PDB file of C-alpha atoms in Angstrom:
ATOM      1  CA  GLY A  18     -11.848   7.047  -9.774  1.00 52.00           C
ATOM      2  CA  SER A  19     -13.879   8.718  -6.658  1.00 50.00           C
ATOM      3  CA  GLU A  20     -12.579  10.054  -3.291  1.00 50.00           C
ATOM      4  CA  MET A  21     -15.129   9.380  -0.585  1.00 47.00           C
ATOM      5  CA  CYS A  22     -14.391  11.134   2.728  1.00 47.00           C
ATOM      6  CA  ILE A  23     -14.795   8.122   5.304  1.00 49.00           C
ATOM      7  CA  ARG A  24     -15.579   9.345   9.127  1.00 50.00           C
ATOM      8  CA  ASP A  25     -13.020   7.705  11.580  1.00 52.00           C
ATOM      9  CA  ARG A  26     -15.509   5.795  14.100  1.00 54.00           C
ATOM     10  CA  ALA A  27     -12.564   6.118  16.919  1.00 52.00           C
ATOM     11  CA  LYS A  28     -12.864   9.544  16.962  1.00 54.00           C
ATOM     12  CA  THR A  29     -15.616  11.322  18.847  1.00 56.00           C
ATOM     13  CA  ASP A  30     -19.171  10.456  18.516  1.00 62.00           C
ATOM     14  CA  PRO A  31     -21.374  12.024  17.540  1.00 65.00           C
ATOM     15  CA  PRO A  32     -19.239  13.419  14.794  1.00 62.00           C
ATOM     16  CA  ASP A  33     -17.327  17.311  15.069  1.00 66.00           C
ATOM     17  CA  LEU A  34     -18.451  18.333  11.566  1.00 63.00           C
ATOM     18  CA  GLU A  35     -15.811  20.785  11.920  1.00 71.00           C
ATOM     19  CA  ASP A  36     -12.990  18.899  12.640  1.00 70.00           C
ATOM     20  CA  VAL A  37     -11.642  17.658   9.354  1.00 64.00           C
ATOM     21  CA  MET A  38      -9.018  15.146  10.986  1.00 64.00           C
ATOM     22  CA  GLN A  39     -12.046  12.908  11.861  1.00 64.00           C
ATOM     23  CA  TYR A  40     -12.021  12.165   8.187  1.00 63.00           C
ATOM     24  CA  ARG A  41     -10.022  10.029   5.928  1.00 63.00           C
ATOM     25  CA  ILE A  42      -9.770   9.882   2.029  1.00 66.00           C
ATOM     26  CA  LEU A  43     -10.627   6.421   0.220  1.00 67.00           C
ATOM     27  CA  LEU A  44      -9.809   5.965  -3.348  1.00 71.00           C
ATOM     28  CA  MET A  45     -12.528   4.351  -5.330  1.00 73.00           C
ATOM     29  CA  LEU A  46     -11.282   2.874  -8.327  1.00 80.00           C
ATOM     30  CA  ALA A  47     -13.663   1.806 -10.920  1.00 79.00           C
ATOM     31  CA  ALA A  48     -14.386  -1.893 -10.895  1.00 81.00           C
ATOM     32  CA  VAL A  49     -13.303  -2.765 -14.774  1.00 84.00           C
ATOM     33  CA  TYR A  50      -9.370  -1.373 -13.656  1.00 83.00           C
ATOM     34  CA  ARG A  51      -9.604  -3.780 -10.373  1.00 82.00           C
ATOM     35  CA  LEU A  52     -10.370  -6.639 -12.664  1.00 85.00           C
ATOM     36  CA  TRP A  53      -7.685  -5.775 -15.519  1.00 85.00           C
ATOM     37  CA  ALA A  54      -5.069  -5.073 -12.514  1.00 84.00           C
ATOM     38  CA  ARG A  55      -5.712  -8.729 -10.908  1.00 83.00           C
ATOM     39  CA  MET A  56      -5.717 -10.316 -14.368  1.00 86.00           C
ATOM     40  CA  ARG A  57      -2.306  -8.697 -14.877  1.00 86.00           C
ATOM     41  CA  LEU A  58      -0.873  -9.653 -11.920  1.00 84.00           C
ATOM     42  CA  LYS A  59      -0.398 -13.013 -13.518  1.00 84.00           C
ATOM     43  CA  GLN A  60       2.474 -11.677 -15.410  1.00 86.00           C
ATOM     44  CA  VAL A  61       4.702 -10.478 -12.940  1.00 90.00           C
ATOM     45  CA  PRO A  62       5.369 -13.435 -10.548  1.00 89.00           C
ATOM     46  CA  PRO A  63       9.013 -14.143 -11.912  1.00 91.00           C
ATOM     47  CA  TRP A  64       9.518 -10.093 -11.405  1.00 92.00           C
ATOM     48  CA  ILE A  65       8.318 -10.087  -7.942  1.00 91.00           C
ATOM     49  CA  LYS A  66      10.339 -13.228  -6.928  1.00 91.00           C
ATOM     50  CA  GLY A  67      14.038 -11.751  -7.475  1.00 91.00           C
ATOM     51  CA  TRP A  68      12.595  -8.956  -4.785  1.00 90.00           C
ATOM     52  CA  ASP A  69      10.476 -10.365  -2.629  1.00 89.00           C
ATOM     53  CA  CYS A  70      12.260 -11.722   0.803  1.00 86.00           C
ATOM     54  CA  GLU A  71      10.736 -13.833   3.714  1.00 84.00           C
ATOM     55  CA  GLU A  72       9.813 -10.391   5.495  1.00 82.00           C
ATOM     56  CA  PHE A  73       7.417  -9.218   3.252  1.00 80.00           C
ATOM     57  CA  TYR A  74       3.838 -10.131   4.314  1.00 77.00           C
ATOM     58  CA  ALA A  75       1.948  -7.379   2.304  1.00 74.00           C
ATOM     59  CA  GLY A  76       2.464  -6.434  -1.473  1.00 76.00           C
ATOM     60  CA  VAL A  77       3.359  -9.565  -2.290  1.00 80.00           C
ATOM     61  CA  PRO A  78       0.791 -12.112  -3.985  1.00 77.00           C
ATOM     62  CA  GLY A  79      -0.506 -14.973  -1.648  1.00 77.00           C
ATOM     63  CA  LYS A  80       0.726 -13.345   1.686  1.00 78.00           C
ATOM     64  CA  GLY A  81      -1.235 -11.837   4.009  1.00 76.00           C
ATOM     65  CA  PRO A  82      -0.925  -9.878   7.391  1.00 75.00           C
ATOM     66  CA  ASP A  83      -2.089 -12.787   9.661  1.00 79.00           C
ATOM     67  CA  SER A  84       1.099 -14.435   9.205  1.00 78.00           C
ATOM     68  CA  ALA A  85       3.319 -10.959  10.269  1.00 78.00           C
ATOM     69  CA  TRP A  86       1.177 -11.066  13.097  1.00 79.00           C
ATOM     70  CA  TYR A  87       1.376 -14.450  13.985  1.00 81.00           C
ATOM     71  CA  ARG A  88       5.371 -14.321  13.714  1.00 80.00           C
ATOM     72  CA  VAL A  89       5.360 -11.617  15.749  1.00 79.00           C
ATOM     73  CA  ALA A  90       3.617 -13.307  18.717  1.00 83.00           C
ATOM     74  CA  ALA A  91       5.873 -16.199  18.144  1.00 84.00           C
ATOM     75  CA  ASP A  92       9.479 -13.862  18.330  1.00 79.00           C
ATOM     76  CA  LEU A  93       7.569 -11.840  21.571  1.00 80.00           C
ATOM     77  CA  GLU A  94       7.018 -15.342  23.006  1.00 83.00           C
ATOM     78  CA  GLU A  95      10.078 -16.775  22.432  1.00 82.00           C
ATOM     79  CA  ALA A  96      12.276 -13.546  23.638  1.00 78.00           C
ATOM     80  CA  ASP A  97      10.175 -13.531  27.143  1.00 73.00           C
ATOM     81  CA  PRO A  98      11.302 -17.088  28.604  1.00 75.00           C
ATOM     82  CA  GLN A  99      14.892 -16.429  27.288  1.00 74.00           C
ATOM     83  CA  GLY A 100      15.240 -13.169  29.089  1.00 74.00           C
ATOM     84  CA  ARG A 101      16.010 -10.978  25.707  1.00 72.00           C
ATOM     85  CA  ASP A 102      14.796  -7.501  25.191  1.00 75.00           C
ATOM     86  CA  MET A 103      12.736  -7.301  22.275  1.00 70.00           C
ATOM     87  CA  HIS A 104      11.971  -3.626  20.968  1.00 72.00           C
ATOM     88  CA  MET A 105       9.310  -3.144  18.579  1.00 70.00           C
ATOM     89  CA  ALA A 106       8.273  -0.066  15.911  1.00 70.00           C
ATOM     90  CA  VAL A 107       5.063  -0.236  14.054  1.00 68.00           C
ATOM     91  CA  LEU A 108       5.158   2.091  11.218  1.00 68.00           C
ATOM     92  CA  ASP A 109       1.532   2.928   9.541  1.00 66.00           C
ATOM     93  CA  LEU A 110       2.301   4.181   5.568  1.00 67.00           C
ATOM     94  CA  SER A 111      -0.902   4.341   4.608  1.00 62.00           C
ATOM     95  CA  LYS A 112      -0.104   8.307   4.466  1.00 72.00           C
ATOM     96  CA  ALA A 113       2.486   7.417   1.839  1.00 79.00           C
ATOM     97  CA  PHE A 114       0.214   6.107  -0.962  1.00 81.00           C
ATOM     98  CA  ASP A 115      -0.443  10.056  -0.866  1.00 79.00           C
ATOM     99  CA  HIS A 116       2.986  11.266  -1.053  1.00 82.00           C
ATOM    100  CA  VAL A 117       4.728   9.248  -3.369  1.00 86.00           C
ATOM    101  CA  PRO A 118       6.506  10.859  -6.489  1.00 89.00           C
ATOM    102  CA  ARG A 119       5.057   8.975  -9.107  1.00 90.00           C
ATOM    103  CA  GLU A 120       7.907   9.519 -11.845  1.00 92.00           C
ATOM    104  CA  LEU A 121      10.392   8.491  -9.247  1.00 92.00           C
ATOM    105  CA  LEU A 122       8.407   5.509  -8.582  1.00 93.00           C
ATOM    106  CA  TYR A 123       7.999   4.550 -12.453  1.00 95.00           C
ATOM    107  CA  GLU A 124      12.135   5.264 -12.935  1.00 96.00           C
ATOM    108  CA  LEU A 125      12.885   2.711  -9.909  1.00 94.00           C
ATOM    109  CA  LEU A 126      10.225   0.128 -11.137  1.00 95.00           C
ATOM    110  CA  ARG A 127      11.925   0.562 -14.579  1.00 96.00           C
ATOM    111  CA  ILE A 128      15.442   0.187 -13.267  1.00 95.00           C
ATOM    112  CA  GLY A 129      13.967  -2.836 -11.163  1.00 93.00           C
ATOM    113  CA  GLY A 130      13.086  -4.639 -14.255  1.00 94.00           C
ATOM    114  CA  PHE A 131       9.130  -4.374 -13.643  1.00 94.00           C
ATOM    115  CA  PRO A 132       7.789  -4.955 -17.646  1.00 93.00           C
ATOM    116  CA  GLU A 133       7.750  -2.362 -19.489  1.00 95.00           C
ATOM    117  CA  ARG A 134       4.453  -2.481 -21.244  1.00 93.00           C
ATOM    118  CA  LEU A 135       2.914  -2.912 -17.931  1.00 91.00           C
ATOM    119  CA  LEU A 136       4.548  -0.105 -16.540  1.00 94.00           C
ATOM    120  CA  ARG A 137       3.528   2.372 -19.369  1.00 94.00           C
ATOM    121  CA  ALA A 138      -0.119   1.211 -18.627  1.00 91.00           C
ATOM    122  CA  TYR A 139       0.284   1.884 -14.862  1.00 89.00           C
ATOM    123  CA  ALA A 140       1.842   5.238 -15.454  1.00 92.00           C
ATOM    124  CA  ALA A 141      -0.973   6.002 -18.103  1.00 91.00           C
ATOM    125  CA  PHE A 142      -3.930   4.964 -15.934  1.00 87.00           C
ATOM    126  CA  GLN A 143      -2.658   7.467 -12.752  1.00 86.00           C
ATOM    127  CA  ALA A 144      -1.643  10.316 -15.673  1.00 89.00           C
ATOM    128  CA  ALA A 145      -5.414  10.124 -16.807  1.00 87.00           C
ATOM    129  CA  MET A 146      -7.363   9.428 -13.333  1.00 84.00           C
ATOM    130  CA  VAL A 147      -9.467  12.302 -12.581  1.00 82.00           C
ATOM    131  CA  VAL A 148     -11.328  11.700  -9.143  1.00 80.00           C
ATOM    132  CA  ARG A 149     -14.232  13.690  -7.165  1.00 79.00           C
ATOM    133  CA  PHE A 150     -14.231  14.020  -3.490  1.00 75.00           C
ATOM    134  CA  SER A 151     -17.560  12.676  -2.239  1.00 74.00           C
ATOM    135  CA  ILE A 152     -19.183  13.871   1.120  1.00 70.00           C
ATOM    136  CA  GLY A 153     -22.355  12.316   1.832  1.00 70.00           C
ATOM    137  CA  GLU A 154     -24.768  13.136  -0.975  1.00 76.00           C
ATOM    138  CA  HIS A 155     -22.342  16.003  -2.420  1.00 77.00           C
ATOM    139  CA  THR A 156     -19.815  15.685  -5.063  1.00 79.00           C
ATOM    140  CA  GLY A 157     -17.026  18.403  -5.696  1.00 80.00           C
ATOM    141  CA  GLN A 158     -15.616  19.087  -9.265  1.00 85.00           C
ATOM    142  CA  PRO A 159     -13.217  16.875 -10.803  1.00 84.00           C
ATOM    143  CA  HIS A 160      -9.405  17.159 -10.108  1.00 82.00           C
ATOM    144  CA  THR A 161      -6.145  15.482 -10.855  1.00 82.00           C
ATOM    145  CA  ARG A 162      -3.669  14.151  -8.285  1.00 78.00           C
ATOM    146  CA  ASP A 163      -0.278  13.970  -9.137  1.00 77.00           C
ATOM    147  CA  ARG A 164       1.480  12.609  -6.288  1.00 76.00           C
ATOM    148  CA  ILE A 165      -0.549   9.739  -5.350  1.00 78.00           C
ATOM    149  CA  ILE A 166      -0.864   5.816  -6.063  1.00 83.00           C
ATOM    150  CA  PRO A 167      -3.916   4.466  -5.012  1.00 81.00           C
ATOM    151  CA  GLN A 168      -4.068   2.984  -1.463  1.00 75.00           C
ATOM    152  CA  GLY A 169      -6.051  -0.783  -1.914  1.00 71.00           C
ATOM    153  CA  ASP A 170      -4.842  -0.865  -5.728  1.00 81.00           C
ATOM    154  CA  PRO A 171      -2.914  -4.206  -6.300  1.00 83.00           C
ATOM    155  CA  TRP A 172      -0.366  -2.346  -8.479  1.00 86.00           C
ATOM    156  CA  SER A 173       0.475   0.321  -5.536  1.00 86.00           C
ATOM    157  CA  MET A 174       0.344  -2.368  -2.801  1.00 84.00           C
ATOM    158  CA  ILE A 175       3.087  -4.256  -5.192  1.00 87.00           C
ATOM    159  CA  ALA A 176       4.926  -0.650  -5.096  1.00 89.00           C
ATOM    160  CA  MET A 177       4.802   0.335  -1.736  1.00 86.00           C
ATOM    161  CA  ALA A 178       6.301  -3.058  -0.758  1.00 86.00           C
ATOM    162  CA  TYR A 179       8.969  -2.663  -3.857  1.00 91.00           C
ATOM    163  CA  LEU A 180       9.796   0.780  -2.053  1.00 89.00           C
ATOM    164  CA  THR A 181      10.177  -0.338   1.360  1.00 86.00           C
ATOM    165  CA  ARG A 182      12.356  -2.925   0.480  1.00 88.00           C
ATOM    166  CA  PRO A 183      15.932  -1.034   1.017  1.00 89.00           C
ATOM    167  CA  TRP A 184      14.489  -0.079   4.462  1.00 86.00           C
ATOM    168  CA  ILE A 185      13.835  -3.751   5.537  1.00 85.00           C
ATOM    169  CA  LEU A 186      17.067  -4.804   3.806  1.00 88.00           C
ATOM    170  CA  ALA A 187      18.629  -1.970   5.984  1.00 89.00           C
ATOM    171  CA  ILE A 188      16.887  -3.188   9.431  1.00 85.00           C
ATOM    172  CA  ILE A 189      18.236  -6.920   8.822  1.00 84.00           C
ATOM    173  CA  GLU A 190      21.580  -5.384   7.979  1.00 88.00           C
ATOM    174  CA  PHE A 191      21.993  -3.642  11.568  1.00 85.00           C
ATOM    175  CA  GLY A 192      20.824  -7.025  12.754  1.00 82.00           C
ATOM    176  CA  GLY A 193      17.249  -5.961  13.051  1.00 78.00           C
ATOM    177  CA  ARG A 194      14.330  -8.085  12.396  1.00 74.00           C
ATOM    178  CA  ALA A 195      11.491  -6.742  10.105  1.00 71.00           C
ATOM    179  CA  LYS A 196       8.302  -7.645   9.091  1.00 66.00           C
ATOM    180  CA  SER A 197       6.241  -5.485   6.220  1.00 65.00           C
ATOM    181  CA  ALA A 198       2.811  -6.147   7.413  1.00 61.00           C
ATOM    182  CA  SER A 199      -0.803  -4.611   5.790  1.00 54.00           C
ATOM    183  CA  ARG A 200      -3.608  -4.548   8.181  1.00 47.00           C
ATOM    184  CA  ARG A 201      -6.292  -3.864   5.049  1.00 46.00           C
ATOM    185  CA  HIS A 202      -5.675  -6.403   1.950  1.00 41.00           C
ATOM    186  CA  ASP A 203      -3.666  -9.221   0.697  1.00 38.00           C
ATOM    187  CA  VAL A 204      -2.536  -8.410  -2.766  1.00 37.00           C
ATOM    188  CA  GLY A 205      -3.985 -11.761  -3.713  1.00 37.00           C
ATOM    189  CA  ASP A 206      -7.507 -10.885  -2.455  1.00 35.00           C
ATOM    190  CA  LEU A 207      -8.356  -7.783  -4.698  1.00 32.00           C
TER     191      LEU A 207
END
């Protein structure tokens, strides 16, 4: 893998090269891994079906963020004429991918019935991944990261959806309506 620092264009222009908050790190995975992951996704629909719920619009093949935003707009439109209060919270979990304790994730996936052979392959890939920072023309020294699942990786997207399921079920239990959506990728597109 290779980590690239990409400038957030929403920040100041011209860029302040001293302000590290104007950059975000993206992990670029090898094309061969992305192809393998996409092919292996076809082996897990029965497992996904066991925990998927209608509130998921990301991390599950065949679902995407457009449907989630349409549903939110429809909910808002319905609430307004009826005079109902509508409260909403939007959480950006993009940094969450950088802080997932992998061993805990693997154990939760194992307990949840994730296919053991695929879990071993996913864990082995993560353990062997060596990355380098790349900023412009400069490439840093190789290093490993033990608390990251690659954002945008089909398996990591599914894992993050699986990890957010208890939170979504708790919201529903307390009478709320939850939507889990990604503004970046639908797993089926990766």
